[in-house]
Structure formats: structure tokens, C-alpha cells
Tab-separated table of C-alpha atoms and ligand atoms in Angstrom:
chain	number	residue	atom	x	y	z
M	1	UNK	CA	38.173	137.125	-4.135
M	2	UNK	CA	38.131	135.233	-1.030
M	3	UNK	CA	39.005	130.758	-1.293
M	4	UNK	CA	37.338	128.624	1.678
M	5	UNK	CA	38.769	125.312	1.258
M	6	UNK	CA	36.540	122.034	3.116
M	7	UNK	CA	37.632	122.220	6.498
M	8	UNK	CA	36.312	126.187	6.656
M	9	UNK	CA	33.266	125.801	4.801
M	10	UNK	CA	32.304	123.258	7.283
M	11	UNK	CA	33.231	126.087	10.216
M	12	UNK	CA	31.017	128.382	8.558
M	13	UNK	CA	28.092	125.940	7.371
M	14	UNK	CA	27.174	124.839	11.058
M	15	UNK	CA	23.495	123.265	11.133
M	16	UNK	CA	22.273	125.753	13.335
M	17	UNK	CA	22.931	128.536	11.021
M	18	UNK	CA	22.196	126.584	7.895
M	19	UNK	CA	19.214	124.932	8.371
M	20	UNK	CA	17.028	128.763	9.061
M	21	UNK	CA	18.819	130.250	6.291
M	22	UNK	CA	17.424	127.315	3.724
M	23	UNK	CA	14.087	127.471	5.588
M	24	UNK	CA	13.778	131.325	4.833
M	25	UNK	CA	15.850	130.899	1.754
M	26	UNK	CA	13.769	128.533	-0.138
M	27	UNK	CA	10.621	130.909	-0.325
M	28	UNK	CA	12.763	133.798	-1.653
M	29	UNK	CA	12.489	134.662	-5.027
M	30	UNK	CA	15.412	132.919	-6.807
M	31	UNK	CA	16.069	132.048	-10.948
M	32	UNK	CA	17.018	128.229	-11.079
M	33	UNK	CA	17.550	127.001	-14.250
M	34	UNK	CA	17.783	123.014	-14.913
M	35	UNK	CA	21.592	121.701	-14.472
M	36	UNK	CA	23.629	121.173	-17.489
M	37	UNK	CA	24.981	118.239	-17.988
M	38	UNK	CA	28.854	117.612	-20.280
M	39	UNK	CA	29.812	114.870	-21.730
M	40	UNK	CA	33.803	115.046	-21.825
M	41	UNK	CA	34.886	112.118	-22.980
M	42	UNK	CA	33.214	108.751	-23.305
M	43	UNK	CA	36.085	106.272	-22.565
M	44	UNK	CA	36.835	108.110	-19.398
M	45	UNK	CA	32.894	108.087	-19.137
M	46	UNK	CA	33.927	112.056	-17.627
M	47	UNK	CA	31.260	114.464	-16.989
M	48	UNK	CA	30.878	118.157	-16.211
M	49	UNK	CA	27.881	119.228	-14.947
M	50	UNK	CA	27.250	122.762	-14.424
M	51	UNK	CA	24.601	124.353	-11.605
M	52	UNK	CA	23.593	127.656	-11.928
M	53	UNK	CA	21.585	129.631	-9.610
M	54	UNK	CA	21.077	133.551	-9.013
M	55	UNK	CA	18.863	136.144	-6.978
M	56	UNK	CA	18.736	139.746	-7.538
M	57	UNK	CA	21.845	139.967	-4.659
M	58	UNK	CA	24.212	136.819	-5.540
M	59	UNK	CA	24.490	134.728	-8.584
M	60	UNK	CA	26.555	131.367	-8.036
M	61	UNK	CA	27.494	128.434	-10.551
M	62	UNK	CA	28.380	125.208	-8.970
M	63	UNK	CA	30.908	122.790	-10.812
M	64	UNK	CA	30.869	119.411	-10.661
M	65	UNK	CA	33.641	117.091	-12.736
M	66	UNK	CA	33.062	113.204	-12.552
M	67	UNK	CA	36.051	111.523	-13.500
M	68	UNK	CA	34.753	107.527	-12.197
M	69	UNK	CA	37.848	105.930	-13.515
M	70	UNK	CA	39.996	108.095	-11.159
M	71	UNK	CA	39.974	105.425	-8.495
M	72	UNK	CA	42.722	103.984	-10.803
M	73	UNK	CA	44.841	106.665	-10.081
M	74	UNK	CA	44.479	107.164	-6.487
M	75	UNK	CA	42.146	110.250	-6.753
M	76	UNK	CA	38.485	110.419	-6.189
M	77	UNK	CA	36.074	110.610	-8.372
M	78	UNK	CA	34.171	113.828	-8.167
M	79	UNK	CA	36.151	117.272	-7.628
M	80	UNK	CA	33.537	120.318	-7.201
M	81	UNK	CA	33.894	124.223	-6.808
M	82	UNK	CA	31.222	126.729	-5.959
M	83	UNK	CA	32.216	129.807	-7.359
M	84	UNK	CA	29.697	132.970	-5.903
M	85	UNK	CA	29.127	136.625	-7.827
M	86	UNK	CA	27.720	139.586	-6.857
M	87	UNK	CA	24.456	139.448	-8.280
M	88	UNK	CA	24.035	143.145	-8.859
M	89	UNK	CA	27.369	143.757	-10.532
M	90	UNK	CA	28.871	140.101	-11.766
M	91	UNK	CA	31.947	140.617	-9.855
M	92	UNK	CA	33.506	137.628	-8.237
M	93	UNK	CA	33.557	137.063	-4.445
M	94	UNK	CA	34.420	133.867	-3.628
M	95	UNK	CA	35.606	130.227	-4.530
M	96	UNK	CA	34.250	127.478	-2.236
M	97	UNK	CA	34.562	123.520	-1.987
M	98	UNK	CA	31.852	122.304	-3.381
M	99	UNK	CA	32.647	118.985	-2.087
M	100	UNK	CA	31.372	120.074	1.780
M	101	UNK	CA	29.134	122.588	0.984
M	102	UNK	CA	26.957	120.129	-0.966
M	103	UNK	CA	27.690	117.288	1.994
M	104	UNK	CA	26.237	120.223	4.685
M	105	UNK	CA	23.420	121.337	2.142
M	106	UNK	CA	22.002	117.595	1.584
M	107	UNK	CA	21.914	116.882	5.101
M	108	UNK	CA	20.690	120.138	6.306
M	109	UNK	CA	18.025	120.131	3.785
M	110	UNK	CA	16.944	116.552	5.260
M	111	UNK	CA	17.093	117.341	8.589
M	112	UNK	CA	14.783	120.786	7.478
M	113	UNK	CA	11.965	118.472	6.128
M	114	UNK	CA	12.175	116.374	9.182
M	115	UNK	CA	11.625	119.695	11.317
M	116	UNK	CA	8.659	120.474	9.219
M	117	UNK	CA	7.110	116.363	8.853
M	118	UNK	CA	8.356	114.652	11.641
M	119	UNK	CA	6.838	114.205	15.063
M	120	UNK	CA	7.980	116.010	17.489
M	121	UNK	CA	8.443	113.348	19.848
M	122	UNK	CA	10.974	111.775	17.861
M	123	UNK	CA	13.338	109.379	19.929
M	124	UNK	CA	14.958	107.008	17.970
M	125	UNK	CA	16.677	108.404	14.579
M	126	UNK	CA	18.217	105.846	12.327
M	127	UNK	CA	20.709	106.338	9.173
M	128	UNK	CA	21.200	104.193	6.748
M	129	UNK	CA	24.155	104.836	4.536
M	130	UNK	CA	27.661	105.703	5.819
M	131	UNK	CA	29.651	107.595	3.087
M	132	UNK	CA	30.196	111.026	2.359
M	133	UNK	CA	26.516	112.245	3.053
M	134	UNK	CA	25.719	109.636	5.542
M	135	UNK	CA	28.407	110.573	7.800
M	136	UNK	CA	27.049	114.044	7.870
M	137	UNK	CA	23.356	113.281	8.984
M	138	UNK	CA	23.385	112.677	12.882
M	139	UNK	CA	24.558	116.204	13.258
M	140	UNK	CA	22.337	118.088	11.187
M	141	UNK	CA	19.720	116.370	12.723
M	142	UNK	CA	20.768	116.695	15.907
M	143	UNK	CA	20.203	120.861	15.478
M	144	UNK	CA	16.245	120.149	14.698
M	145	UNK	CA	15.116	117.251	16.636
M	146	UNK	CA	16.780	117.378	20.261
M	147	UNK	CA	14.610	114.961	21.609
M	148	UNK	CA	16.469	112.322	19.739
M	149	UNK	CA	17.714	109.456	22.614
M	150	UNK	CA	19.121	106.731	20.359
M	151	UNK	CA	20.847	107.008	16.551
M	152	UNK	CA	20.719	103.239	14.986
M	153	UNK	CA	23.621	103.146	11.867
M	154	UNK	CA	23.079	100.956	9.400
M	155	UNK	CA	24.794	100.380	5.834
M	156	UNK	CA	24.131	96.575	4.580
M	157	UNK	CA	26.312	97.238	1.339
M	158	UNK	CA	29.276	98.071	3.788
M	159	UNK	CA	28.310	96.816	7.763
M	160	UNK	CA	32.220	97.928	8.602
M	161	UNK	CA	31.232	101.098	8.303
M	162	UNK	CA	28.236	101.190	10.005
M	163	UNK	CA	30.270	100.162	12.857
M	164	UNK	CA	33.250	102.319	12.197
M	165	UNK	CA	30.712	105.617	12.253
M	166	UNK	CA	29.092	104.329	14.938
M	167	UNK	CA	31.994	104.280	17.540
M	168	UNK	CA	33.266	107.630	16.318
M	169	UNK	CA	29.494	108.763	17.172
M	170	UNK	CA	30.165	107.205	20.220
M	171	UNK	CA	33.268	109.001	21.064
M	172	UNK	CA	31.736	112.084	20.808
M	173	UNK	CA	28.657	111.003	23.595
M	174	UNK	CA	26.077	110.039	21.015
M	175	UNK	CA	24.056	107.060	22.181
M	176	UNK	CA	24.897	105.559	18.706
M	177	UNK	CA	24.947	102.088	17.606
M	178	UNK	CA	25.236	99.949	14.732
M	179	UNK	CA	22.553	97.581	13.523
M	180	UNK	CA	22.468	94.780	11.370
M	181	UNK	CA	19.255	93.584	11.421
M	182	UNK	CA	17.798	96.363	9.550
M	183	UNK	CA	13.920	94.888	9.473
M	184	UNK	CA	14.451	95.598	13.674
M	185	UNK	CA	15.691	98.746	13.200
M	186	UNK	CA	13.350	100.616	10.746
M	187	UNK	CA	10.569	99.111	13.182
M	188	UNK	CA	11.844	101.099	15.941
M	189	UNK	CA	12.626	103.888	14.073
M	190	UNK	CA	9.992	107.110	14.460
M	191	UNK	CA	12.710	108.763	11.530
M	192	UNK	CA	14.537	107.288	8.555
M	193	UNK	CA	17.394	109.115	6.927
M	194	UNK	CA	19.134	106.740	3.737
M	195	UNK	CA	21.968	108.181	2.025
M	196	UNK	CA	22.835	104.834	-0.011
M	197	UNK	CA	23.559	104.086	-3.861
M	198	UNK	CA	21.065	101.152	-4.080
M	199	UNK	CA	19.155	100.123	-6.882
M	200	UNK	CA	17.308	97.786	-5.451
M	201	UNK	CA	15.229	98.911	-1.957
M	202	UNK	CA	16.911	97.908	1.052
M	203	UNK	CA	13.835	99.325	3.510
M	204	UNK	CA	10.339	97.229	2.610
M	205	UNK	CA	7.104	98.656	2.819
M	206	UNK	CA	6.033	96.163	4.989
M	207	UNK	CA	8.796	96.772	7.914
M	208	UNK	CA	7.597	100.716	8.225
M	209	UNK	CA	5.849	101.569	11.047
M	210	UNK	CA	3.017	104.044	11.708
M	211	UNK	CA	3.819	107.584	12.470
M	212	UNK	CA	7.142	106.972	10.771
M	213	UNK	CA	9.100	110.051	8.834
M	214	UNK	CA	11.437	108.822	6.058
M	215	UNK	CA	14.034	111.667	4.480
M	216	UNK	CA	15.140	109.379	1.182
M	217	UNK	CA	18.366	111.554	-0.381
M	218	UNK	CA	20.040	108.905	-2.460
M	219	UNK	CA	18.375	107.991	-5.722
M	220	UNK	CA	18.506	110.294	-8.328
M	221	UNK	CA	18.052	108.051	-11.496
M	222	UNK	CA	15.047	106.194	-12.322
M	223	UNK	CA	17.008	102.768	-11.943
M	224	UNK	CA	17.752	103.724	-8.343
M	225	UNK	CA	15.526	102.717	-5.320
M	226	UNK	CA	16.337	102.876	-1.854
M	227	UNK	CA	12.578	101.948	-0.644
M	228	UNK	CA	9.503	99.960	-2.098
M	229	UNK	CA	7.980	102.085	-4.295
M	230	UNK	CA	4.800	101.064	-2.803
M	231	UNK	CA	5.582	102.478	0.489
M	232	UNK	CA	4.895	105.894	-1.506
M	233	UNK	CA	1.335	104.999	-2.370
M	234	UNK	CA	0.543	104.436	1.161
M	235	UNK	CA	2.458	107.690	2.768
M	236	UNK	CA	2.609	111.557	2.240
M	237	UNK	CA	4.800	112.340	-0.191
M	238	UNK	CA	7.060	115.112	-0.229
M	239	UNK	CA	9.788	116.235	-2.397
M	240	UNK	CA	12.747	119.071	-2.332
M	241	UNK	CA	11.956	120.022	-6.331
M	242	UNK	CA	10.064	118.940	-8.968
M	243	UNK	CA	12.528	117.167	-10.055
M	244	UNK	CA	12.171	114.319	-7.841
M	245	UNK	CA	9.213	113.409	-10.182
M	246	UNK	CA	11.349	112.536	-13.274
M	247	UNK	CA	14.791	111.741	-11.429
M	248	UNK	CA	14.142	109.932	-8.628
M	249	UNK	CA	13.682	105.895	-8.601
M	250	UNK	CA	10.820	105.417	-6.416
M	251	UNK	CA	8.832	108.529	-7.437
M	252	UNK	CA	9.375	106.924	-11.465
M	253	UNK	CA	8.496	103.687	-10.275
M	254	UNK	CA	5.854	104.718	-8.133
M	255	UNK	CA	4.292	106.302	-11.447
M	256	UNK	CA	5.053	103.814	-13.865
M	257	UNK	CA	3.358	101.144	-11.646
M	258	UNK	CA	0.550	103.890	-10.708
M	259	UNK	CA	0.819	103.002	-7.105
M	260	UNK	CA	1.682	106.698	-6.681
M	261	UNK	CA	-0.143	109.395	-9.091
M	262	UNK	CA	1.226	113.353	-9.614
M	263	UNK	CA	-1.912	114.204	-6.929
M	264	UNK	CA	-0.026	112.082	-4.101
M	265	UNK	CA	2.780	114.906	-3.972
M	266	UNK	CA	1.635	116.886	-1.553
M	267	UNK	CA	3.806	119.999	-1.231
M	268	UNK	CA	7.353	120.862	-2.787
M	269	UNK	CA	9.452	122.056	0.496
M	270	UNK	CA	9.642	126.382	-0.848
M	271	UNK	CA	5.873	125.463	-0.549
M	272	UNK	CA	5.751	123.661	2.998
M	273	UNK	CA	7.937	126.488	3.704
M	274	UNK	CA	6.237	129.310	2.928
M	275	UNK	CA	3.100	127.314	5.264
M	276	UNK	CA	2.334	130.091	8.350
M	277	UNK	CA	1.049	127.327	10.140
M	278	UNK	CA	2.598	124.258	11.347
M	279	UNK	CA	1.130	121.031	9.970
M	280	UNK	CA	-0.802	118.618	11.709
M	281	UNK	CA	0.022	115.144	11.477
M	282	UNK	CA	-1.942	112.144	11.916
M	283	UNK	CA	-0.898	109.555	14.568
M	284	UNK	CA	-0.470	106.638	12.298
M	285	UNK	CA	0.369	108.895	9.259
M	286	UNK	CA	3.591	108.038	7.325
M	287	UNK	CA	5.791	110.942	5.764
M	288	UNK	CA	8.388	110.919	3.097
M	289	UNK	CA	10.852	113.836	2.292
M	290	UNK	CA	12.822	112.730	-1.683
M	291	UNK	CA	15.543	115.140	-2.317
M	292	UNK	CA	17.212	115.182	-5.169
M	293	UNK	CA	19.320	118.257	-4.921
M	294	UNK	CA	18.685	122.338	-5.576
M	295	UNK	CA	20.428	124.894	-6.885
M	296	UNK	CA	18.816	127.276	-4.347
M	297	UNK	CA	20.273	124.904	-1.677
M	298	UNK	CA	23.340	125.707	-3.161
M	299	UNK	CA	23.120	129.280	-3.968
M	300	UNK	CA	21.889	129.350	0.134
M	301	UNK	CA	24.654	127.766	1.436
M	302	UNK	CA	27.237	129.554	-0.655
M	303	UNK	CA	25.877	133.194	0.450
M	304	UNK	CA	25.721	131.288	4.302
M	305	UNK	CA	29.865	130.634	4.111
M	306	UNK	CA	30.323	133.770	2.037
M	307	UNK	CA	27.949	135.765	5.188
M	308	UNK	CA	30.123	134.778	7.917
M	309	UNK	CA	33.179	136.730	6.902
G	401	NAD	N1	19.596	114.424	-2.451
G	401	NAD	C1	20.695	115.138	-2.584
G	401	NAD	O1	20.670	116.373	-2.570
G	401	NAD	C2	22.020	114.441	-2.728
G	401	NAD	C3	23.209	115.173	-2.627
G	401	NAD	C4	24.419	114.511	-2.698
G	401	NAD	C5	24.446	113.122	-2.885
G	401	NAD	N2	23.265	112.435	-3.001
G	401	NAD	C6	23.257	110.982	-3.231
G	401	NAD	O2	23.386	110.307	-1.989
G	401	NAD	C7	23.966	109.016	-2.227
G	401	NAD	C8	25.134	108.809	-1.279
G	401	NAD	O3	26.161	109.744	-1.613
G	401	NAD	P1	27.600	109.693	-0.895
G	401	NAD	O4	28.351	110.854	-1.412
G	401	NAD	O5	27.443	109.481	0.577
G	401	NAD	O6	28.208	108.358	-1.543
G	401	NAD	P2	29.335	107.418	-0.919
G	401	NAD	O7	29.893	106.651	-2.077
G	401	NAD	O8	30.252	108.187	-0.060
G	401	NAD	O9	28.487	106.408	0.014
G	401	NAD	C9	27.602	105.507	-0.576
G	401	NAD	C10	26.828	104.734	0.478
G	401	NAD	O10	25.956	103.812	-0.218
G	401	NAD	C11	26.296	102.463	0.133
G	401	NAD	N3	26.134	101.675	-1.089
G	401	NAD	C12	26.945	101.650	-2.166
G	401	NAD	N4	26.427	100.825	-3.109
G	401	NAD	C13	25.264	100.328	-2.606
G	401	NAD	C14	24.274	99.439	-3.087
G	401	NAD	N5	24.368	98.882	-4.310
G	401	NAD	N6	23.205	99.167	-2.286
G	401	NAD	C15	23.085	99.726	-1.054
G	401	NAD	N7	24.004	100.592	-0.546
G	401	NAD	C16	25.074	100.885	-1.315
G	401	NAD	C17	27.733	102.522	0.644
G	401	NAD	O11	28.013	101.419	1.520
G	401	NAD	C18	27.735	103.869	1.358
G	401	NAD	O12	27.129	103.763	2.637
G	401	NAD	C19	24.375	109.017	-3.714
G	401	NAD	O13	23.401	108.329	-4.483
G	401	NAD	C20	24.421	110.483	-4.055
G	401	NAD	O14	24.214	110.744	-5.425
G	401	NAD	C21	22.071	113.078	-2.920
């Protein structure tokens, strides 16, 4: 059985690699069933939650243990392990962090609906969110949407690190800065990537522009909301799974207001995938890409790191 620690699943999970493989990957026939979901112990409030995902050639489980009171101790709160099987004969192949290869998953899986929804002529890219994910995003994006000329950074929880992510963009030679006024920023913006923990929105429906593509990856409980829910009603949705529809804040929301209705989600992305032809967008038309998360994303990845041996 082979072990690929962080540092080389993120050799092997490079965006230009990653991204085709979920594009052809998410149209394959694949058994997902929902996640599972432990309860370990209720002062600790510790959880397990358990991912499975298999195709007739691989079958993978991701683990995922949520210990939030670790912070007391020095030690972060989620530890995570992929662990991928032969899928034609159950026998192990390999252990991988699950810590990187869902980090590389969630932003290539963004960065793959803004290849399919964005415009082309894309120019100026901005993030909002700078943690684990959001640190992740100008690259994958960077594989999909060359044309990008200017990467805005913007966390209002935490504007230090918007700046600190910024320079180390910087060092690299991306044309990156940070941005506090955020109402400036989304109006410049032709695509919006938020990776944040808000409840509350942070982007308005009033400061989006025409034309603009919005890739929303943090909610993922009804009580979370990283946009107006409105915004919804008035753009093409998208979302990575169904899912989205019971999960994620704005999509709730969005229902339970009926701004939005189950006939405003237009595709599901294996089914923009499996589109021969491009779409067309209209000028002024406004996109919006929810993930939640996948196992197949997963299960994709996994085999992708397990591939390059
Ligand atoms: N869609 C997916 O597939 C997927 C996958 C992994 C993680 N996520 C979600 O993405 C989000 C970010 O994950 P992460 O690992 O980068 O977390 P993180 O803790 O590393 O970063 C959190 C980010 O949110 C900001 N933030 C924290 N509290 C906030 C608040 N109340 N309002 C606004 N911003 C706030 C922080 O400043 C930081 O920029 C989480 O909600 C996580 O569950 C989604």
C-alpha cells in the first residue's frame, strides 16, 4: 500500500491534470452514496463523518474527524485520510491526506464551473476568503482562465490576510492585490470565487454586475450565506450536486423565501458536463456555480494522485 502525505498529493494533484480528469470524471458512471455523519462525543462536540464513493475500477472512503475543541490543545481541528481500493478486488492501494486532496478538489472543481459558465474574456478574478481553500483558488484558476490580468483578495472577517496572501501572490508575479472596499471590488469583478464561513452575506445583490460569474464554495448549512439569496432569483443557477438544494444557505433561503424555485437550477455540473456543445451566454447574464462537495470529486482526485505513480 502506497502513503502520500500533503506536500505529494499536492505534486501529483496539479490543476492542469486535475481539472480534465473531474471534467471527464464527473459523467462516468460512479455509486455515491449520501455521507455519514458520527456523533462521537457531545462535550467534545467530535464528529466522524464518513464519504464513500466507488466505480467498477476503484472504490475509496474518505475520513473526516472534527475535533473543534482541539484549538485548546494546539492541534487543528479537522484531521482527514482518503484511503483508495481496488474496485474489482477490495484490495488496498493507497492512504492519502485528505486534508490537500479535498483543498485541490474544491478549488479545481470551482475553477471547472468557471471554464464551463464564465466568459471567456475574463480579466479581473477576485477571491474572497483567505484560509485553507481560499489560498488555493488563484492557481486553479489560473489553469482555466489565462486571460486573467488582475486577482483582487479580499477577506473582511480577517483583512490581514487578505493582505498577507496577496503579497505572497505577488512574490510569485501575480498582479495580485488586496481590497478592502469590497462593494468596488465585486463591481469590477467579471468572476467571484468566496471561500468564507459567513452566515450572514458579505457580497449584495445589488453590487453584482452584469455578465458576472460567481463560484460560491463556502456554505454548506442552511444558516450559512455568503451572498443575498436574492441574487439567485435573478441569475443562472448552478450547483456541483443535488445537494446544494437542502445544504446550502442561499439555495434554502432562496426557497424558503421563493425568490428561487427547484426550476431555477439549471444543470447539476455531471450534466453541464456531459453538454457536447459549449454554452452560450448572454451579455448581461449572471452565473452562479454552489458547491457543496462530492464524493466523485473525491474518488477523482484520489485515482488522479494514485495515477501518477
Ligand atoms: N464546496 C466545497 O466542496 C467545500 C470544500 C471544503 C470546504 N468548504 C467550505 O469552505 C469554507 C472555507 O473553508 P476553509 O477550509 O478555507 O476555512 P478556513 O477556516 O481556513 O478559512 C475561513 C475563511 O472564512 C473567513 N471567515 C471566518 N468566519 C467568517 C465570518 N463569520 N464571516 C465571513 N468570513 C468569515 C476567514 O477569515 C477565512 O478567510 C468553509 O465553510 C468550508 O466548509 C467547501
Amino acid at each position: 500500500m502506497q502513503f502520500f502525505d500533503a506536500a505529494q498529493t499536492a505534486r501529483r494533484l496539479y490543476y492542469e491534470a486535475l481539472i480534465p480528469a473531474l471534467r471527464s470524471g464527473m459523467t462516468a458512471d460512479a455509486e455515491v452514496p449520501p455521507r455519514q455523519h458520527y456523533s462521537l462525543d457531545a462535550a467534545q462536540q467530535a464528529t466522524l463523518l464518513v464519504m464513500p464513493a466507488w466505480n467498477r475500477e476503484f472504490l475509496g472512503v474518505k475520513l473526516v474527524d472534527v475535533f473543534p475543541r482541539n484549538s485548546e490543545r494546539g492541534l487543528p481541528a479537522l484531521s482527514s485520510a482518503y484511503v483508495l481500493a481496488d474496485g474489482g478486488t477490495g484490495q488496498h492501494l493507497a492512504v492519502i491526506d485528505g486534508g490537500e486532496l479535498t483543498r485541490r478538489r474544491t478549488v479545481g472543481t470551482a475553477a471547472l464551473g468557471a471554464s464551463l459558465l464564465s466568459r471567456e474574456d475574463s480579466r479581473v478574478h477576485l477571491i474572497v476568503g483567505t484560509g485553507h481553500i481560499g489560498s488555493a483558488v488563484h492557481d486553479a484558476y489560473a489553469a482555466v482562465r489565462g486571460g486573467i490580468e488582475s486577482t483582487l483578495i479580499a477577506d473582511p472577517y480577517n483583512p490581514a490576510g487578505a493582505r498577507e496572501l496577496a503579497g505572497s501572490l505577488a512574490e510569485r508575479g501575480v498582479r495580485a492585490t488586496a481590497v478592502d472596499d469590497l462593494r468596488t471590488a465585486v463591481g469590477r469583478a467579471d468572476i467571484i470565487t468566496t471561500c468564507t464561513l459567513a452566515r450572514e452575506p458579505v457580497i449584495r445583490d445589488e453590487w453584482i454586475a452584469p455578465g458576472t460569474h460567481l463560484d460560491l464554495i463556502g456554505s454548506f448549512r442552511p444558516e450559512m450565506h455568503e451572498v443575498d439569496p436574492s441574487l439567485l432569483g435573478r441569475s443562472t443557477v448552478f450547483v456541483d450536486h443535488e445537494a446544494a438544494l437542502t445544504e446550502a444557505g442561499e439555495i434554502v433561503t432562496g426557497f424558503a423565501e421563493s425568490v428561487l424555485t427547484r426550476e431555477d437550477i439549471a444543470a447539476t455540473l455531471p450534466e453541464l458536463c456531459a453538454r457536447t456543445t459549449p454554452r452560450t451566454r448572454g451579455d448581461d447574464e449572471i452565473t452562479v456555480f454552489k458547491t457543496v462537495g462530492t464524493g466523485l470529486a473525491d474518488l477523482i482526485a484520489a485515482v488522479t494522485v494514485y495515477a501518477r505513480t
